[in-house]
Tab-separated table of N, CA, C and O in Angstrom:
chain	number	residue	atom	x	y	z
A	1	MET	N	-6.271	-0.590	15.157
A	1	MET	CA	-6.987	-1.853	15.163
A	1	MET	C	-8.266	-1.747	15.982
A	1	MET	O	-9.270	-2.315	15.618
A	2	GLU	N	-8.233	-1.053	17.102
A	2	GLU	CA	-9.397	-0.979	17.983
A	2	GLU	C	-10.636	-0.498	17.243
A	2	GLU	O	-11.737	-0.959	17.505
A	3	ALA	N	-10.460	0.416	16.308
A	3	ALA	CA	-11.599	0.964	15.572
A	3	ALA	C	-12.314	-0.106	14.757
A	3	ALA	O	-13.482	0.049	14.418
A	4	TYR	N	-11.640	-1.191	14.445
A	4	TYR	CA	-12.228	-2.240	13.616
A	4	TYR	C	-12.848	-3.369	14.424
A	4	TYR	O	-13.519	-4.222	13.868
A	5	LEU	N	-12.600	-3.407	15.722
A	5	LEU	CA	-13.155	-4.473	16.556
A	5	LEU	C	-14.594	-4.151	16.936
A	5	LEU	O	-14.963	-2.982	17.058
A	6	PRO	N	-15.417	-5.185	17.138
A	6	PRO	CA	-16.791	-4.932	17.579
A	6	PRO	C	-16.814	-4.109	18.870
A	6	PRO	O	-15.990	-4.332	19.769
A	7	SER	N	-17.732	-3.174	18.970
A	7	SER	CA	-17.760	-2.262	20.116
A	7	SER	C	-17.954	-2.987	21.446
A	7	SER	O	-17.429	-2.556	22.470
A	8	HIS	N	-18.673	-4.115	21.442
A	8	HIS	CA	-18.899	-4.824	22.707
A	8	HIS	C	-17.658	-5.606	23.163
A	8	HIS	O	-17.666	-6.218	24.218
A	9	TRP	N	-16.570	-5.574	22.392
A	9	TRP	CA	-15.317	-6.198	22.806
A	9	TRP	C	-14.425	-5.230	23.566
A	9	TRP	O	-13.390	-5.615	24.088
A	10	LYS	N	-14.782	-3.976	23.637
A	10	LYS	CA	-13.929	-2.986	24.298
A	10	LYS	C	-13.870	-3.244	25.796
A	10	LYS	O	-14.790	-3.795	26.391
A	11	ALA	N	-12.763	-2.800	26.395
A	11	ALA	CA	-12.577	-2.980	27.835
A	11	ALA	C	-13.702	-2.303	28.591
A	11	ALA	O	-14.193	-1.253	28.191
A	12	GLY	N	-14.119	-2.878	29.674
A	12	GLY	CA	-15.224	-2.330	30.446
A	12	GLY	C	-14.905	-2.412	31.915
A	12	GLY	O	-13.841	-2.857	32.283
A	13	PRO	N	-15.752	-2.004	32.795
A	13	PRO	CA	-17.120	-1.538	32.563
A	13	PRO	C	-17.146	-0.136	31.965
A	13	PRO	O	-16.115	0.517	31.844
A	14	ARG	N	-18.345	0.288	31.593
A	14	ARG	CA	-18.499	1.603	30.956
A	14	ARG	C	-18.192	2.752	31.926
A	14	ARG	O	-17.859	3.836	31.515
A	15	THR	N	-18.334	2.513	33.217
A	15	THR	CA	-17.984	3.523	34.224
A	15	THR	C	-16.949	2.913	35.161
A	15	THR	O	-16.882	1.702	35.329
A	16	GLY	N	-16.136	3.746	35.752
A	16	GLY	CA	-15.100	3.248	36.652
A	16	GLY	C	-13.854	2.848	35.881
A	16	GLY	O	-13.738	3.099	34.684
A	17	PRO	N	-12.925	2.195	36.565
A	17	PRO	CA	-11.672	1.819	35.903
A	17	PRO	C	-11.905	0.765	34.813
A	17	PRO	O	-12.769	-0.099	34.947
A	18	LEU	N	-11.122	0.865	33.751
A	18	LEU	CA	-11.247	-0.105	32.675
A	18	LEU	C	-10.657	-1.437	33.094
A	18	LEU	O	-9.657	-1.496	33.805
A	19	THR	N	-11.283	-2.507	32.669
A	19	THR	CA	-10.768	-3.841	32.928
A	19	THR	C	-10.720	-4.588	31.606
A	19	THR	O	-11.487	-4.315	30.694
A	20	SER	N	-9.808	-5.513	31.511
A	20	SER	CA	-9.671	-6.285	30.291
A	20	SER	C	-9.186	-7.677	30.634
A	20	SER	O	-8.285	-7.842	31.463
A	21	ALA	N	-9.752	-8.683	29.986
A	21	ALA	CA	-9.329	-10.060	30.208
A	21	ALA	C	-8.259	-10.481	29.210
A	21	ALA	O	-7.470	-11.380	29.471
A	22	LEU	N	-8.239	-9.823	28.039
A	22	LEU	CA	-7.317	-10.197	26.976
A	22	LEU	C	-6.574	-8.978	26.449
A	22	LEU	O	-7.111	-7.872	26.437
A	23	VAL	N	-5.353	-9.214	25.988
A	23	VAL	CA	-4.538	-8.153	25.385
A	23	VAL	C	-4.065	-8.660	24.027
A	23	VAL	O	-3.514	-9.761	23.937
A	24	LEU	N	-4.283	-7.859	22.980
A	24	LEU	CA	-3.877	-8.233	21.632
A	24	LEU	C	-2.693	-7.380	21.194
A	24	LEU	O	-2.752	-6.157	21.230
A	25	CYS	N	-1.625	-8.034	20.766
A	25	CYS	CA	-0.453	-7.338	20.228
A	25	CYS	C	-0.375	-7.651	18.737
A	25	CYS	O	-0.597	-8.787	18.326
A	26	ALA	N	-0.070	-6.631	17.941
A	26	ALA	CA	0.023	-6.799	16.486
A	26	ALA	C	1.413	-6.392	16.023
A	26	ALA	O	1.922	-5.334	16.406
A	27	TYR	N	2.017	-7.237	15.193
A	27	TYR	CA	3.347	-6.985	14.659
A	27	TYR	C	3.277	-7.009	13.136
A	27	TYR	O	3.117	-8.075	12.533
A	28	GLU	N	3.379	-5.822	12.527
A	28	GLU	CA	3.306	-5.703	11.075
A	28	GLU	C	4.652	-6.044	10.461
A	28	GLU	O	5.688	-5.628	10.971
A	29	GLN	N	4.600	-6.802	9.365
A	29	GLN	CA	5.815	-7.166	8.636
A	29	GLN	C	5.584	-6.841	7.163
A	29	GLN	O	4.887	-7.571	6.475
A	30	ASN	N	6.137	-5.733	6.739
A	30	ASN	CA	6.031	-5.363	5.335
A	30	ASN	C	7.249	-5.906	4.604
A	30	ASN	O	8.359	-5.824	5.097
A	31	THR	N	7.018	-6.477	3.436
A	31	THR	CA	8.105	-7.051	2.666
A	31	THR	C	8.439	-6.139	1.496
A	31	THR	O	7.759	-5.147	1.250
A	32	SER	N	9.451	-6.481	0.766
A	32	SER	CA	9.798	-5.722	-0.430
A	32	SER	C	9.212	-6.371	-1.684
A	32	SER	O	9.457	-5.918	-2.794
A	33	GLU	N	8.426	-7.434	-1.490
A	33	GLU	CA	7.816	-8.133	-2.625
A	33	GLU	C	6.699	-7.274	-3.228
A	33	GLU	O	5.685	-7.013	-2.589
A	34	VAL	N	6.891	-6.827	-4.449
A	34	VAL	CA	5.919	-5.975	-5.120
A	34	VAL	C	4.812	-6.846	-5.716
A	34	VAL	O	5.084	-7.801	-6.433
A	35	VAL	N	3.552	-6.504	-5.389
A	35	VAL	CA	2.406	-7.260	-5.908
A	35	VAL	C	1.631	-6.486	-6.969
A	35	VAL	O	0.851	-7.061	-7.714
A	36	ASP	N	1.846	-5.169	-7.043
A	36	ASP	CA	1.158	-4.362	-8.051
A	36	ASP	C	1.870	-3.021	-8.179
A	36	ASP	O	2.612	-2.610	-7.289
A	37	ASN	N	1.627	-2.360	-9.294
A	37	ASN	CA	2.136	-1.016	-9.504
A	37	ASN	C	0.912	-0.117	-9.663
A	37	ASN	O	0.191	-0.225	-10.653
A	38	CYS	N	0.659	0.725	-8.685
A	38	CYS	CA	-0.556	1.544	-8.640
A	38	CYS	C	-0.321	2.870	-9.356
A	38	CYS	O	0.671	3.553	-9.099
A	39	GLN	N	-1.241	3.239	-10.223
A	39	GLN	CA	-1.142	4.479	-10.994
A	39	GLN	C	-2.180	5.475	-10.489
A	39	GLN	O	-3.341	5.106	-10.288
A	40	TYR	N	-1.752	6.733	-10.310
A	40	TYR	CA	-2.639	7.770	-9.803
A	40	TYR	C	-2.569	9.009	-10.690
A	40	TYR	O	-1.664	9.153	-11.514
A	41	VAL	N	-3.511	9.910	-10.477
A	41	VAL	CA	-3.593	11.156	-11.229
A	41	VAL	C	-2.266	11.905	-11.136
A	41	VAL	O	-1.611	11.904	-10.089
A	42	GLY	N	-1.895	12.537	-12.212
A	42	GLY	CA	-0.661	13.317	-12.231
A	42	GLY	C	0.567	12.471	-12.529
A	42	GLY	O	1.695	12.903	-12.307
A	43	GLY	N	0.338	11.228	-12.984
A	43	GLY	CA	1.463	10.360	-13.322
A	43	GLY	C	2.171	9.753	-12.131
A	43	GLY	O	3.278	9.238	-12.259
A	44	VAL	N	1.543	9.790	-10.964
A	44	VAL	CA	2.150	9.220	-9.759
A	44	VAL	C	2.039	7.701	-9.816
A	44	VAL	O	0.962	7.145	-10.044
A	45	SER	N	3.149	7.031	-9.616
A	45	SER	CA	3.212	5.574	-9.622
A	45	SER	C	3.751	5.108	-8.274
A	45	SER	O	4.800	5.578	-7.827
A	46	VAL	N	3.027	4.213	-7.632
A	46	VAL	CA	3.407	3.720	-6.305
A	46	VAL	C	3.377	2.198	-6.334
A	46	VAL	O	2.422	1.597	-6.834
A	47	MET	N	4.422	1.571	-5.792
A	47	MET	CA	4.468	0.110	-5.738
A	47	MET	C	3.719	-0.389	-4.506
A	47	MET	O	3.938	0.102	-3.401
A	48	LEU	N	2.836	-1.355	-4.712
A	48	LEU	CA	2.101	-1.999	-3.624
A	48	LEU	C	2.877	-3.244	-3.218
A	48	LEU	O	3.152	-4.111	-4.049
A	49	THR	N	3.268	-3.308	-1.944
A	49	THR	CA	4.069	-4.440	-1.474
A	49	THR	C	3.265	-5.361	-0.571
A	49	THR	O	2.309	-4.960	0.075
A	50	LYS	N	3.660	-6.619	-0.549
A	50	LYS	CA	3.020	-7.646	0.266
A	50	LYS	C	3.226	-7.320	1.743
A	50	LYS	O	4.270	-6.817	2.134
A	51	SER	N	2.226	-7.601	2.535
A	51	SER	CA	2.344	-7.387	3.980
A	51	SER	C	1.710	-8.551	4.726
A	51	SER	O	0.912	-9.306	4.173
A	52	ARG	N	2.099	-8.682	5.968
A	52	ARG	CA	1.477	-9.670	6.850
A	52	ARG	C	1.571	-9.113	8.263
A	52	ARG	O	2.497	-8.379	8.589
A	53	THR	N	0.597	-9.466	9.070
A	53	THR	CA	0.606	-9.035	10.463
A	53	THR	C	0.434	-10.261	11.341
A	53	THR	O	-0.466	-11.074	11.115
A	54	THR	N	1.323	-10.402	12.306
A	54	THR	CA	1.232	-11.493	13.272
A	54	THR	C	0.599	-10.939	14.540
A	54	THR	O	0.990	-9.874	15.027
A	55	TYR	N	-0.390	-11.655	15.038
A	55	TYR	CA	-1.126	-11.249	16.236
A	55	TYR	C	-0.844	-12.239	17.352
A	55	TYR	O	-0.828	-13.448	17.132
A	56	LEU	N	-0.609	-11.710	18.546
A	56	LEU	CA	-0.454	-12.526	19.741
A	56	LEU	C	-1.513	-12.074	20.737
A	56	LEU	O	-1.592	-10.888	21.069
A	57	LEU	N	-2.329	-13.015	21.176
A	57	LEU	CA	-3.401	-12.734	22.134
A	57	LEU	C	-2.999	-13.312	23.483
A	57	LEU	O	-2.714	-14.511	23.587
A	58	TYR	N	-2.948	-12.434	24.486
A	58	TYR	CA	-2.526	-12.837	25.823
A	58	TYR	C	-3.671	-12.708	26.822
A	58	TYR	O	-4.515	-11.832	26.681
A	59	GLU	N	-3.650	-13.568	27.839
A	59	GLU	CA	-4.545	-13.410	28.979
A	59	GLU	C	-3.940	-12.284	29.823
A	59	GLU	O	-2.754	-12.343	30.197
A	60	ALA	N	-4.714	-11.254	30.101
A	60	ALA	CA	-4.190	-10.069	30.788
A	60	ALA	C	-3.683	-10.390	32.199
A	60	ALA	O	-2.642	-9.894	32.609
A	61	LYS	N	-4.417	-11.209	32.919
A	61	LYS	CA	-4.084	-11.455	34.322
A	61	LYS	C	-2.795	-12.261	34.485
A	61	LYS	O	-1.999	-12.002	35.392
A	62	THR	N	-2.555	-13.240	33.602
A	62	THR	CA	-1.417	-14.149	33.770
A	62	THR	C	-0.303	-13.953	32.737
A	62	THR	O	0.757	-14.556	32.873
A	63	SER	N	-0.556	-13.164	31.705
A	63	SER	CA	0.372	-12.972	30.579
A	63	SER	C	0.550	-14.237	29.754
A	63	SER	O	1.483	-14.338	28.955
A	64	LYS	N	-0.331	-15.215	29.941
A	64	LYS	CA	-0.264	-16.471	29.188
A	64	LYS	C	-0.691	-16.228	27.742
A	64	LYS	O	-1.703	-15.570	27.484
A	65	LEU	N	0.110	-16.765	26.794
A	65	LEU	CA	-0.240	-16.665	25.382
A	65	LEU	C	-1.452	-17.554	25.115
A	65	LEU	O	-1.423	-18.755	25.373
A	66	VAL	N	-2.525	-16.958	24.622
A	66	VAL	CA	-3.765	-17.684	24.324
A	66	VAL	C	-3.718	-18.239	22.908
A	66	VAL	O	-4.036	-19.402	22.672
A	67	THR	N	-3.325	-17.403	21.961
A	67	THR	CA	-3.215	-17.833	20.572
A	67	THR	C	-2.293	-16.893	19.818
A	67	THR	O	-2.059	-15.759	20.239
A	68	ARG	N	-1.783	-17.407	18.713
A	68	ARG	CA	-0.929	-16.629	17.811
A	68	ARG	C	-1.373	-16.967	16.406
A	68	ARG	O	-1.568	-18.142	16.077
A	69	PHE	N	-1.548	-15.949	15.563
A	69	PHE	CA	-1.929	-16.192	14.177
A	69	PHE	C	-1.423	-15.064	13.303
A	69	PHE	O	-1.099	-13.978	13.785
A	70	THR	N	-1.329	-15.339	12.022
A	70	THR	CA	-0.840	-14.363	11.052
A	70	THR	C	-1.887	-14.166	9.977
A	70	THR	O	-2.509	-15.135	9.517
A	71	VAL	N	-2.110	-12.926	9.587
A	71	VAL	CA	-3.033	-12.590	8.506
A	71	VAL	C	-2.230	-11.892	7.418
A	71	VAL	O	-1.504	-10.941	7.693
A	72	GLU	N	-2.360	-12.410	6.201
A	72	GLU	CA	-1.664	-11.837	5.050
A	72	GLU	C	-2.465	-10.662	4.505
A	72	GLU	O	-3.693	-10.707	4.471
A	73	GLY	N	-1.769	-9.635	4.043
A	73	GLY	CA	-2.434	-8.543	3.347
A	73	GLY	C	-3.010	-9.064	2.043
A	73	GLY	O	-2.419	-9.932	1.404
A	74	ASP	N	-4.170	-8.558	1.651
A	74	ASP	CA	-4.778	-9.076	0.424
A	74	ASP	C	-5.490	-7.983	-0.377
A	74	ASP	O	-6.267	-8.271	-1.262
A	75	SER	N	-5.180	-6.748	-0.083
A	75	SER	CA	-5.856	-5.657	-0.775
A	75	SER	C	-5.137	-5.323	-2.080
A	75	SER	O	-3.963	-5.636	-2.268
A	76	GLY	N	-5.864	-4.654	-2.953
A	76	GLY	CA	-5.274	-4.130	-4.171
A	76	GLY	C	-4.886	-2.678	-3.960
A	76	GLY	O	-4.820	-2.191	-2.825
A	77	CYS	N	-4.654	-1.987	-5.042
A	77	CYS	CA	-4.280	-0.577	-4.959
A	77	CYS	C	-5.410	0.240	-4.341
A	77	CYS	O	-6.570	0.092	-4.748
A	78	PRO	N	-5.115	1.082	-3.363
A	78	PRO	CA	-6.156	1.944	-2.805
A	78	PRO	C	-6.619	2.958	-3.858
A	78	PRO	O	-5.873	3.306	-4.762
A	79	SER	N	-7.844	3.432	-3.706
A	79	SER	CA	-8.392	4.379	-4.683
A	79	SER	C	-7.666	5.719	-4.639
A	79	SER	O	-7.659	6.449	-5.618
A	80	GLU	N	-7.055	6.019	-3.503
A	80	GLU	CA	-6.283	7.251	-3.385
A	80	GLU	C	-5.171	7.057	-2.371
A	80	GLU	O	-5.227	6.167	-1.533
A	81	ILE	N	-4.150	7.890	-2.476
A	81	ILE	CA	-3.099	7.926	-1.466
A	81	ILE	C	-3.026	9.347	-0.948
A	81	ILE	O	-3.337	10.293	-1.670
A	82	ARG	N	-2.645	9.487	0.296
A	82	ARG	CA	-2.580	10.822	0.902
A	82	ARG	C	-1.156	11.128	1.317
A	82	ARG	O	-0.441	10.259	1.809
A	83	HIS	N	-0.787	12.348	1.101
A	83	HIS	CA	0.508	12.835	1.566
A	83	HIS	C	0.373	14.339	1.752
A	83	HIS	O	-0.554	14.971	1.260
A	84	TYR	N	1.298	14.902	2.527
A	84	TYR	CA	1.239	16.336	2.820
A	84	TYR	C	1.593	17.156	1.588
A	84	TYR	O	2.455	16.772	0.796
A	85	GLU	N	0.908	18.272	1.448
A	85	GLU	CA	1.175	19.184	0.330
A	85	GLU	C	2.645	19.606	0.356
A	85	GLU	O	3.205	19.909	1.407
A	86	GLY	N	3.247	19.587	-0.810
A	86	GLY	CA	4.649	19.958	-0.905
A	86	GLY	C	5.600	18.789	-0.722
A	86	GLY	O	6.788	18.899	-1.009
A	87	GLU	N	5.113	17.669	-0.223
A	87	GLU	CA	5.942	16.475	-0.070
A	87	GLU	C	5.684	15.526	-1.224
A	87	GLU	O	4.585	15.483	-1.774
A	88	LYS	N	6.689	14.762	-1.570
A	88	LYS	CA	6.515	13.757	-2.609
A	88	LYS	C	5.661	12.607	-2.072
A	88	LYS	O	5.734	12.283	-0.881
A	89	PRO	N	4.840	11.989	-2.935
A	89	PRO	CA	4.074	10.825	-2.484
A	89	PRO	C	5.017	9.664	-2.169
A	89	PRO	O	6.164	9.659	-2.617
A	90	PRO	N	4.549	8.688	-1.413
A	90	PRO	CA	5.416	7.549	-1.080
A	90	PRO	C	5.784	6.758	-2.338
A	90	PRO	O	5.062	6.783	-3.333
A	91	ILE	N	6.895	6.054	-2.262
A	91	ILE	CA	7.327	5.205	-3.370
A	91	ILE	C	6.649	3.847	-3.275
A	91	ILE	O	6.313	3.231	-4.272
A	92	THR	N	6.436	3.380	-2.039
A	92	THR	CA	5.767	2.093	-1.821
A	92	THR	C	4.693	2.258	-0.750
A	92	THR	O	4.787	3.124	0.121
A	93	ILE	N	3.681	1.408	-0.835
A	93	ILE	CA	2.665	1.285	0.210
A	93	ILE	C	2.421	-0.199	0.419
A	93	ILE	O	2.589	-1.001	-0.503
A	94	ALA	N	2.067	-0.576	1.624
A	94	ALA	CA	1.829	-1.987	1.941
A	94	ALA	C	0.342	-2.315	1.794
A	94	ALA	O	-0.518	-1.454	1.985
A	95	GLN	N	0.077	-3.569	1.459
A	95	GLN	CA	-1.303	-4.033	1.378
A	95	GLN	C	-1.991	-3.882	2.729
A	95	GLN	O	-1.353	-3.985	3.779
A	96	ASP	N	-3.291	-3.652	2.692
A	96	ASP	CA	-4.080	-3.605	3.916
A	96	ASP	C	-4.463	-5.019	4.344
A	96	ASP	O	-4.597	-5.921	3.522
A	97	ILE	N	-4.665	-5.174	5.636
A	97	ILE	CA	-5.125	-6.432	6.222
A	97	ILE	C	-6.652	-6.422	6.255
A	97	ILE	O	-7.264	-5.401	6.572
A	98	ASP	N	-7.259	-7.551	5.963
A	98	ASP	CA	-8.713	-7.698	6.066
A	98	ASP	C	-9.052	-7.871	7.544
A	98	ASP	O	-8.802	-8.926	8.137
A	99	HIS	N	-9.606	-6.825	8.167
A	99	HIS	CA	-9.900	-6.871	9.605
A	99	HIS	C	-10.969	-7.901	9.943
A	99	HIS	O	-11.023	-8.395	11.067
A	100	GLY	N	-11.811	-8.248	8.979
A	100	GLY	CA	-12.800	-9.310	9.196
A	100	GLY	C	-12.139	-10.647	9.498
A	100	GLY	O	-12.639	-11.434	10.314
A	101	LYS	N	-10.992	-10.902	8.874
A	101	LYS	CA	-10.259	-12.147	9.143
A	101	LYS	C	-9.696	-12.147	10.557
A	101	LYS	O	-9.677	-13.175	11.228
A	102	VAL	N	-9.240	-10.986	11.007
A	102	VAL	CA	-8.707	-10.872	12.368
A	102	VAL	C	-9.827	-11.114	13.383
A	102	VAL	O	-9.671	-11.887	14.330
A	103	ILE	N	-10.963	-10.490	13.161
A	103	ILE	CA	-12.106	-10.657	14.059
A	103	ILE	C	-12.546	-12.115	14.103
A	103	ILE	O	-12.824	-12.654	15.179
A	104	ALA	N	-12.572	-12.778	12.947
A	104	ALA	CA	-12.975	-14.193	12.903
A	104	ALA	C	-12.020	-15.072	13.710
A	104	ALA	O	-12.455	-16.005	14.391
A	105	LYS	N	-10.727	-14.772	13.669
A	105	LYS	CA	-9.739	-15.548	14.438
A	105	LYS	C	-9.866	-15.291	15.937
A	105	LYS	O	-9.629	-16.182	16.754
A	106	LEU	N	-10.258	-14.065	16.304
A	106	LEU	CA	-10.366	-13.699	17.722
A	106	LEU	C	-11.680	-14.129	18.360
A	106	LEU	O	-11.737	-14.392	19.565
A	107	ARG	N	-12.743	-14.171	17.560
A	107	ARG	CA	-14.098	-14.398	18.086
A	107	ARG	C	-14.204	-15.586	19.059
A	107	ARG	O	-14.781	-15.445	20.146
A	108	PRO	N	-13.670	-16.780	18.752
A	108	PRO	CA	-13.821	-17.899	19.699
A	108	PRO	C	-13.170	-17.639	21.055
A	108	PRO	O	-13.615	-18.162	22.069
A	109	HIS	N	-12.139	-16.806	21.068
A	109	HIS	CA	-11.430	-16.520	22.327
A	109	HIS	C	-12.104	-15.416	23.123
A	109	HIS	O	-11.984	-15.352	24.330
A	110	VAL	N	-12.819	-14.540	22.423
A	110	VAL	CA	-13.482	-13.420	23.084
A	110	VAL	C	-14.920	-13.778	23.474
A	110	VAL	O	-15.355	-13.495	24.585
A	111	GLU	N	-15.630	-14.414	22.552
A	111	GLU	CA	-17.049	-14.708	22.780
A	111	GLU	C	-17.316	-16.164	23.120
A	111	GLU	O	-18.425	-16.529	23.471
A	112	GLY	N	-16.316	-17.015	23.011
A	112	GLY	CA	-16.500	-18.435	23.235
A	112	GLY	C	-16.844	-19.140	21.939
A	112	GLY	O	-17.147	-18.504	20.940
A	113	PRO	N	-16.782	-20.486	21.922
A	113	PRO	CA	-17.064	-21.227	20.694
A	113	PRO	C	-18.505	-21.074	20.253
A	113	PRO	O	-19.407	-20.863	21.077
A	114	ALA	N	-18.718	-21.155	18.940
A	114	ALA	CA	-20.076	-21.069	18.393
A	114	ALA	C	-20.891	-22.260	18.872
A	114	ALA	O	-20.379	-23.354	19.002
A	115	VAL	N	-22.161	-22.005	19.142
A	115	VAL	CA	-23.032	-23.068	19.647
A	115	VAL	C	-23.831	-23.659	18.513
A	115	VAL	O	-24.225	-23.039	17.592
């Protein structure tokens, strides 16, 4: 998740010990609900399943829950799937989460309300 957050949201300062005012926990929940059947080269067929991730944002200093929200997966079949040579490809894969939606939910708590 960190790779998808804006760089100026990372813990700082840039030198010395890292400090953080907020802590984000993510809990992925993949379901068995099939939303698509993805077809790949070589006759590989993989089921795409519905996913959702619940996020809990805490104040680091007090452990107080700041907000809780859930983002549903909304992606289609990926253009490719990866697996190790000699291993069978996965039977199912979960939808990806739109990280832009996560950032939009976090922004008011990290940067303050829009002016």
